[in-house]
Short mmCIF file of C-alpha atoms in Angstrom, two decimals:
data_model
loop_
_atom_site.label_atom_id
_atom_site.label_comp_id
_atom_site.label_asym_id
_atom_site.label_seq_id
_atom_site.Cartn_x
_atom_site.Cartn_y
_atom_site.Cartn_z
CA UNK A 1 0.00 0.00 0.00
CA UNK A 2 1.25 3.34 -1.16
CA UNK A 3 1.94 5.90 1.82
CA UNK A 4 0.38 8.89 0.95
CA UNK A 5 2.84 12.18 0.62
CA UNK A 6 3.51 14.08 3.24
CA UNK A 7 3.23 17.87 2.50
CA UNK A 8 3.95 21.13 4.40
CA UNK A 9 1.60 23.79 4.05
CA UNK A 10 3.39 27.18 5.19
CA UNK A 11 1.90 28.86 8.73
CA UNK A 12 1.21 32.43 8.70
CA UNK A 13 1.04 35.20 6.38
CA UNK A 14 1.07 32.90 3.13
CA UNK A 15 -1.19 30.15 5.13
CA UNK A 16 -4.42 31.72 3.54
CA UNK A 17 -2.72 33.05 0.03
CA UNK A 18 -1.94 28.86 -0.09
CA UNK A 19 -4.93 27.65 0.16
CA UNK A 20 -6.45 29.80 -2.58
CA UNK A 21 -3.69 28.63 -4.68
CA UNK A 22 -4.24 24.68 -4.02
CA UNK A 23 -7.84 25.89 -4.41
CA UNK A 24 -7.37 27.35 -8.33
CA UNK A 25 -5.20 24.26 -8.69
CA UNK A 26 -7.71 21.61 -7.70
CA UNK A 27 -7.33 20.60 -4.01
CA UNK A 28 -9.39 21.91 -1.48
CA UNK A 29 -7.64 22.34 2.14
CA UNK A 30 -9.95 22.82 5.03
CA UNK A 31 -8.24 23.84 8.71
CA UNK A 32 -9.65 23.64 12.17
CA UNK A 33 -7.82 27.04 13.42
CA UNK A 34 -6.88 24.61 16.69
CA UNK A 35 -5.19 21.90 14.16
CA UNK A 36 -1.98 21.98 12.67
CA UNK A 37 -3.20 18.93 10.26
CA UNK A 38 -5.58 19.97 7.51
CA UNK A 39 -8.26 18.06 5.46
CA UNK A 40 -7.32 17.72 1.70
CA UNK A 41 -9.90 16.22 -0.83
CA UNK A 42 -7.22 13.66 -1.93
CA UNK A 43 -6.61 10.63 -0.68
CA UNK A 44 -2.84 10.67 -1.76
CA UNK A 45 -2.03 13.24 0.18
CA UNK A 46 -1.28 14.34 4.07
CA UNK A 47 -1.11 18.11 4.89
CA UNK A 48 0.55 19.40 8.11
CA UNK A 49 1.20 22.90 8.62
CA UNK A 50 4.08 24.62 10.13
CA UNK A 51 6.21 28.17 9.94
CA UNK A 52 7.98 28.41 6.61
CA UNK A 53 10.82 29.39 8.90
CA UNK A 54 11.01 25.35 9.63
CA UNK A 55 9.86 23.95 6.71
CA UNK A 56 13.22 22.99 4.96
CA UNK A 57 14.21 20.92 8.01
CA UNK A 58 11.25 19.02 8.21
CA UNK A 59 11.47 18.07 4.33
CA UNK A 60 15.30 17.65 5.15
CA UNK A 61 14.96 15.14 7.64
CA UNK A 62 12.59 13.65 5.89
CA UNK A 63 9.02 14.21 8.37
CA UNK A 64 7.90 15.74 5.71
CA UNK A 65 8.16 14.45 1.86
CA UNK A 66 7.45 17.87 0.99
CA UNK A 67 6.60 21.43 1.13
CA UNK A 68 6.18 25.10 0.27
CA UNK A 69 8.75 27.56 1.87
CA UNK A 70 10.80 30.62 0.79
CA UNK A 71 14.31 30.73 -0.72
CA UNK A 72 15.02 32.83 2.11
CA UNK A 73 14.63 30.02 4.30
CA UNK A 74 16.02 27.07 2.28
CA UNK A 75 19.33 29.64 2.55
CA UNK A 76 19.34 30.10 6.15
CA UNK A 77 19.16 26.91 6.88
CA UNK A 78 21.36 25.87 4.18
CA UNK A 79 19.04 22.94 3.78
CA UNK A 80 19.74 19.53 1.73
CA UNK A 81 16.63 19.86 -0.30
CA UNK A 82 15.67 19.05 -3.83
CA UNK A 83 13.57 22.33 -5.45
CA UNK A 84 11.18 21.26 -7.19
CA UNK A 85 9.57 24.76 -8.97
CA UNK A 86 9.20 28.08 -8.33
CA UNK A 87 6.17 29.99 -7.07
CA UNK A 88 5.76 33.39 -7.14
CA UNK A 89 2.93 34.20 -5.10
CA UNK A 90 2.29 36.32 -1.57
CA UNK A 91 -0.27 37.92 0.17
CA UNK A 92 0.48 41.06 -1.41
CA UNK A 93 1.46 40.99 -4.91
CA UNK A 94 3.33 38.35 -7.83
CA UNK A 95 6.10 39.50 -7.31
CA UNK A 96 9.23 38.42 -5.41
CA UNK A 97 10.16 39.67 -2.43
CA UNK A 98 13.46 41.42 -0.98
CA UNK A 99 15.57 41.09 1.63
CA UNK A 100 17.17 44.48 2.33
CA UNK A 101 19.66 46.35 4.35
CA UNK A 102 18.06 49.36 5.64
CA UNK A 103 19.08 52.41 7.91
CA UNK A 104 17.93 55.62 9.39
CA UNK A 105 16.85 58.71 7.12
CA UNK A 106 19.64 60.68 8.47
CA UNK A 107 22.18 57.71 9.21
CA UNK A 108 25.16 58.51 7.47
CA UNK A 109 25.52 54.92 6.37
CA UNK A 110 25.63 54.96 2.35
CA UNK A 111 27.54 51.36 1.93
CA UNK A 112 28.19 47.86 3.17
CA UNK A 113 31.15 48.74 4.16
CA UNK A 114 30.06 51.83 6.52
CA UNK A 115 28.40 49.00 8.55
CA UNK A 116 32.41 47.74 9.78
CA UNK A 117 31.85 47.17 13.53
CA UNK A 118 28.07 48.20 14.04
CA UNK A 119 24.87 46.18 15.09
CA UNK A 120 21.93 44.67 12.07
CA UNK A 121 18.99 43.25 13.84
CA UNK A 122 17.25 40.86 11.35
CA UNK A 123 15.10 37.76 11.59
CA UNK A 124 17.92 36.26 8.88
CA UNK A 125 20.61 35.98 10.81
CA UNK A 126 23.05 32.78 9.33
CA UNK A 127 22.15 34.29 5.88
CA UNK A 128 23.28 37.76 7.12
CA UNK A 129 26.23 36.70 9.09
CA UNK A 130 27.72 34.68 5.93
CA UNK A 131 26.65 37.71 3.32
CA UNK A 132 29.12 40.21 5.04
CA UNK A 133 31.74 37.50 5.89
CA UNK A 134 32.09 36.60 2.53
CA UNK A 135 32.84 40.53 2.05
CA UNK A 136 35.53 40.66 4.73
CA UNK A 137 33.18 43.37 6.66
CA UNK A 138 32.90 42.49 10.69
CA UNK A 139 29.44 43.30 11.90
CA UNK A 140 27.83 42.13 15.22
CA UNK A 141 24.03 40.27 13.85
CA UNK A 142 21.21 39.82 16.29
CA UNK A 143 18.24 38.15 15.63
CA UNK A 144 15.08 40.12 15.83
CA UNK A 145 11.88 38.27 17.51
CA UNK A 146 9.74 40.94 15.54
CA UNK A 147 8.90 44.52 14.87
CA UNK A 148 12.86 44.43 13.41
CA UNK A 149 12.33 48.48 11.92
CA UNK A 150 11.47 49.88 15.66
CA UNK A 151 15.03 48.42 16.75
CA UNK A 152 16.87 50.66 14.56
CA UNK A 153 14.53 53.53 15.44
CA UNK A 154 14.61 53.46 18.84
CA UNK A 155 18.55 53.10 18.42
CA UNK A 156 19.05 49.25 19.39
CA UNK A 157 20.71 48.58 16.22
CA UNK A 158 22.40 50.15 13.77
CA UNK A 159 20.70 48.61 10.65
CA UNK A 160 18.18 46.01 10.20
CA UNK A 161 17.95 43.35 7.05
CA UNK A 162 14.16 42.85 6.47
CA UNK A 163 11.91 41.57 3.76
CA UNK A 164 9.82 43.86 1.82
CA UNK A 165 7.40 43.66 -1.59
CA UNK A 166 7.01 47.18 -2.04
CA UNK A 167 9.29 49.24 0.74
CA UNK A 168 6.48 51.22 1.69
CA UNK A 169 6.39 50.17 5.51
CA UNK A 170 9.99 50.66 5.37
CA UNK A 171 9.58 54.40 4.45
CA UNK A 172 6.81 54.40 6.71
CA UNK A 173 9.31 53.81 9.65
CA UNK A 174 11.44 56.11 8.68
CA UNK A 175 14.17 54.17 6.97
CA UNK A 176 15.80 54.53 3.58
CA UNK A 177 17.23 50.91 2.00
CA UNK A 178 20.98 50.68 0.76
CA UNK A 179 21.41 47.75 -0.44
CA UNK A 180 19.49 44.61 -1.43
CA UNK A 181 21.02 41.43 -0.15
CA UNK A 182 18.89 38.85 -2.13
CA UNK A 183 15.40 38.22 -3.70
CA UNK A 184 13.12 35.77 -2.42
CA UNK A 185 10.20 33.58 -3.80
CA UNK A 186 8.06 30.59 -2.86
CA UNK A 187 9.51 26.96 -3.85
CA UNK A 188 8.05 24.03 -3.49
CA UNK A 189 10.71 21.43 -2.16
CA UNK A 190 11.07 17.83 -1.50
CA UNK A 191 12.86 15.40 0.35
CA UNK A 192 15.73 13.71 -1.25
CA UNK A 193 14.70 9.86 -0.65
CA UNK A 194 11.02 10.79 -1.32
CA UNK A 195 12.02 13.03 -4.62
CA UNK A 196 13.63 9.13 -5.30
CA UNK A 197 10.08 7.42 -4.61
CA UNK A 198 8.63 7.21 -8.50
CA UNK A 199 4.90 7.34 -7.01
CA UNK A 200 5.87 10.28 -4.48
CA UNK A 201 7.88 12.00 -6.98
CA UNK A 202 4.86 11.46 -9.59
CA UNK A 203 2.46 13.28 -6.85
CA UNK A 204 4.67 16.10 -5.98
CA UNK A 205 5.23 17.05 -10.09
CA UNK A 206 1.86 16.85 -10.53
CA UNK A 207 1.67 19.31 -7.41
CA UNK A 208 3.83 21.31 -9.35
CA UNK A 209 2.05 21.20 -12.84
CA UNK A 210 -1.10 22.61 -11.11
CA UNK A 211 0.61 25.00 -9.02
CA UNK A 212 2.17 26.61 -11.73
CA UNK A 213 -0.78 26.45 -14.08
CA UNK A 214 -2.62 28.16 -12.02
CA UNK A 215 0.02 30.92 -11.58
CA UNK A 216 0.01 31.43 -15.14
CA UNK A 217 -3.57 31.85 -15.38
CA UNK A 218 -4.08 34.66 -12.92
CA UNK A 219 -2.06 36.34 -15.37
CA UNK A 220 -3.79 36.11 -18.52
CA UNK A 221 -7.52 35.96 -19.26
CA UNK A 222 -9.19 34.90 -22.21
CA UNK A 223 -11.25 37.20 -25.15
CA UNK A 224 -13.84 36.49 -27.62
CA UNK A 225 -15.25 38.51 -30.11
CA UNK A 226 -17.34 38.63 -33.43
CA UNK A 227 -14.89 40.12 -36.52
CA UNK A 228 -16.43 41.34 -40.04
CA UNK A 229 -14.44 39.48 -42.82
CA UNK A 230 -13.16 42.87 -44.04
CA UNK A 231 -11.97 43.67 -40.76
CA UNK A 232 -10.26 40.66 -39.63
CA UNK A 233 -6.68 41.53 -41.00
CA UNK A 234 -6.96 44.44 -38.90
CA UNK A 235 -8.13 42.99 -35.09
CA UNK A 236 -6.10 39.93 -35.68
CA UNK A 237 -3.33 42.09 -36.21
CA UNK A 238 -3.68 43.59 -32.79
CA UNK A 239 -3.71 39.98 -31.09
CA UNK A 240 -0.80 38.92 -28.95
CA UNK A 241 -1.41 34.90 -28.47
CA UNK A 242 0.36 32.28 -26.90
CA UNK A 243 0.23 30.55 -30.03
CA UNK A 244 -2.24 32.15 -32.69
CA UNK A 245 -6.22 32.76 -32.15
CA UNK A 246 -8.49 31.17 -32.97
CA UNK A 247 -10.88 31.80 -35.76
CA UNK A 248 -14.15 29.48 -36.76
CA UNK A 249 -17.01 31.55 -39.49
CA UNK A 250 -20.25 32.03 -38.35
CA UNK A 251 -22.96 30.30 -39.23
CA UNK A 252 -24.18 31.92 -43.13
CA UNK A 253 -22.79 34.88 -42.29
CA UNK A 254 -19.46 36.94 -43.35
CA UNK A 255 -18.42 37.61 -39.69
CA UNK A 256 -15.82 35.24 -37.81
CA UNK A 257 -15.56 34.46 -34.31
CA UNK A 258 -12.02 35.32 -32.73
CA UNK A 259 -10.62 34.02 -29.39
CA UNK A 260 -7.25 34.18 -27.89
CA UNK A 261 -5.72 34.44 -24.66
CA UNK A 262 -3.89 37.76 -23.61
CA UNK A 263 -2.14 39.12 -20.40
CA UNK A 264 -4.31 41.04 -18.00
CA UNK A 265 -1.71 43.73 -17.90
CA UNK A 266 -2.69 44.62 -21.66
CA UNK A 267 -6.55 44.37 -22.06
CA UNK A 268 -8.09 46.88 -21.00
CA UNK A 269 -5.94 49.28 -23.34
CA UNK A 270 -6.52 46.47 -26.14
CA UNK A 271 -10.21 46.03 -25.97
CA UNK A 272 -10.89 49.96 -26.89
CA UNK A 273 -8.51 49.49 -30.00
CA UNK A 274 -10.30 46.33 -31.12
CA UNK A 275 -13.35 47.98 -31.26
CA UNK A 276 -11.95 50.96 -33.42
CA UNK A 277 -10.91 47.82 -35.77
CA UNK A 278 -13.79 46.68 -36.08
CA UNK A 279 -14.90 43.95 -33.67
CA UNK A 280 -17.84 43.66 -31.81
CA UNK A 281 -19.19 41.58 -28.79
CA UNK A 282 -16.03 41.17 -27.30
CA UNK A 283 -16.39 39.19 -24.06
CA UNK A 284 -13.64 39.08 -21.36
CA UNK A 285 -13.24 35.81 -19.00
CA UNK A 286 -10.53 34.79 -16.43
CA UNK A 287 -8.95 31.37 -16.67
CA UNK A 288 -8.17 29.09 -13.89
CA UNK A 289 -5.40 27.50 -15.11
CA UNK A 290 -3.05 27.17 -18.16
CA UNK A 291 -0.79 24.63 -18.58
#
């Protein structure tokens, strides 16, 4: 009998930005907020959830098969995993994030190497120690339980290396950011021996297929519209595809029905300019996944 897989479903501020993802992809996970060992509608696999913080241990050691965790993570514990895709996806945006060195407004740190001898307060604190090593620059890192901006505002530390989408709530503190140290998405990892399982390994790429799919498709949406004959030339000339629309006649008449898939960042200046070509009834849907 085939264990099923054991996967690790990130606590926290991706925890519900997860489940909407499985969710597009196929699997619905249900949580009882008192139990760290959700319901899945699949039989082949076991979800348990912990910090992402962890995560690469567990699917190190091998208590979990796999899992979804940052790179961030995977690098500060400078875990034995296999990476298995790619996932760019946060509560915020799709986008990855940063980890960034960041100071004081009026600190008269500009560089790395004004830091020689002074105090960073971060959360990343193996990954920070190595990164100025590895530059020959002595610094004194402590870890930060939380609420790592206030420490260099209220003049505990020096600097602080945080993680930020957009650097507004760094500005918001007060702080300007000198240097980025590295950028960070979600992967989805896997145990070595598991990742060596053909029916585990089988599970956690079609994991990945979905996951990915489903990535893809926030991004694009779909478009239909009715096309004159003597206008076609002209709309289909305004069509970016992933491979080429499609076009079918309609029923005794000289108009054609057009369909392709586009990115959401173009459409709504597209859709004006396809009706000034010529096309008509033009209907707008989101997909769910593309593979």
């Amino acid at each position: 009998m085939t264990m099923p897989l054991k996967l690790g479903i990130p606590k926290g501020s991706l925890q519900n930005a997860t489940f909407a993802l499985f969710k597009r992809s196929g699997w619905t996970i249900n949580v009882n907020d008192r139990s760290y060992f959700p319901e899945i509608n699949d039989d082949a696999i076991e979800c348990a959830i912990c910090r992402a913080q962890e995560m690469s241990r567990y699917v190190e050691n091998g208590t979990l098969d796999a899992g979804l965790t940052g790179k961030d993570w995977i690098a500060e514990n400078e875990s034995d995993v296999h990476v298995v895709a790619d996932l760019v996806y946060s509560k915020v945006s799709a986008r990855p994030a940063r980890w960034v060195l960041a100071v004081p407004y009026d600190s008269s740190v500009a560089s790395l190497e004004d830091l020689k001898g002074k105090k960073i307060s971060t959360e990343l604190v193996a990954f920070t120690k190595r990164y100025f090593e590895t530059r020959g620059i002595p610094v004194k890192v402590e870890f930060s339980w939380g609420a790592t901006e206030a420490k260099v505002v209220s003049g505990l530390a020096d600097a602080i290396v945080e993680v930020t989408e957009t650097g507004s709530t760094i500005k918001a503190h007060g702080l300007r950011i000198i240097h980025e140290l590295m950028q960070t998405n979600t992967q989805l990892i896997a145990n070595r021996t598991a990742w060596e399982d053909s029916q585990k390994r089988e599970k956690i790429e079609q994991i990945a297929l979905l996951l990915k799919g489903a990535l893809l498709g926030e991004k694009l949406v779909g478009i239909k519209m009715n096309v004159p004959e003597d206008k076609l030339p002209e709309v289909v000339g305004l069509l970016p595809s992933l491979n080429a629309p499609t076009i079918a006649s309609l029923y005794n008449s000289n108009w054609f029905s057009v369909e392709t898939v586009i990115g959401t960042n173009v459409v709504r200046d597209l859709i004006p300019e396809l009706l000034k070509k010529g096309a008509e009834g033009i209907i707008e849907y989101p997909l769910n996944k593309v593979i």
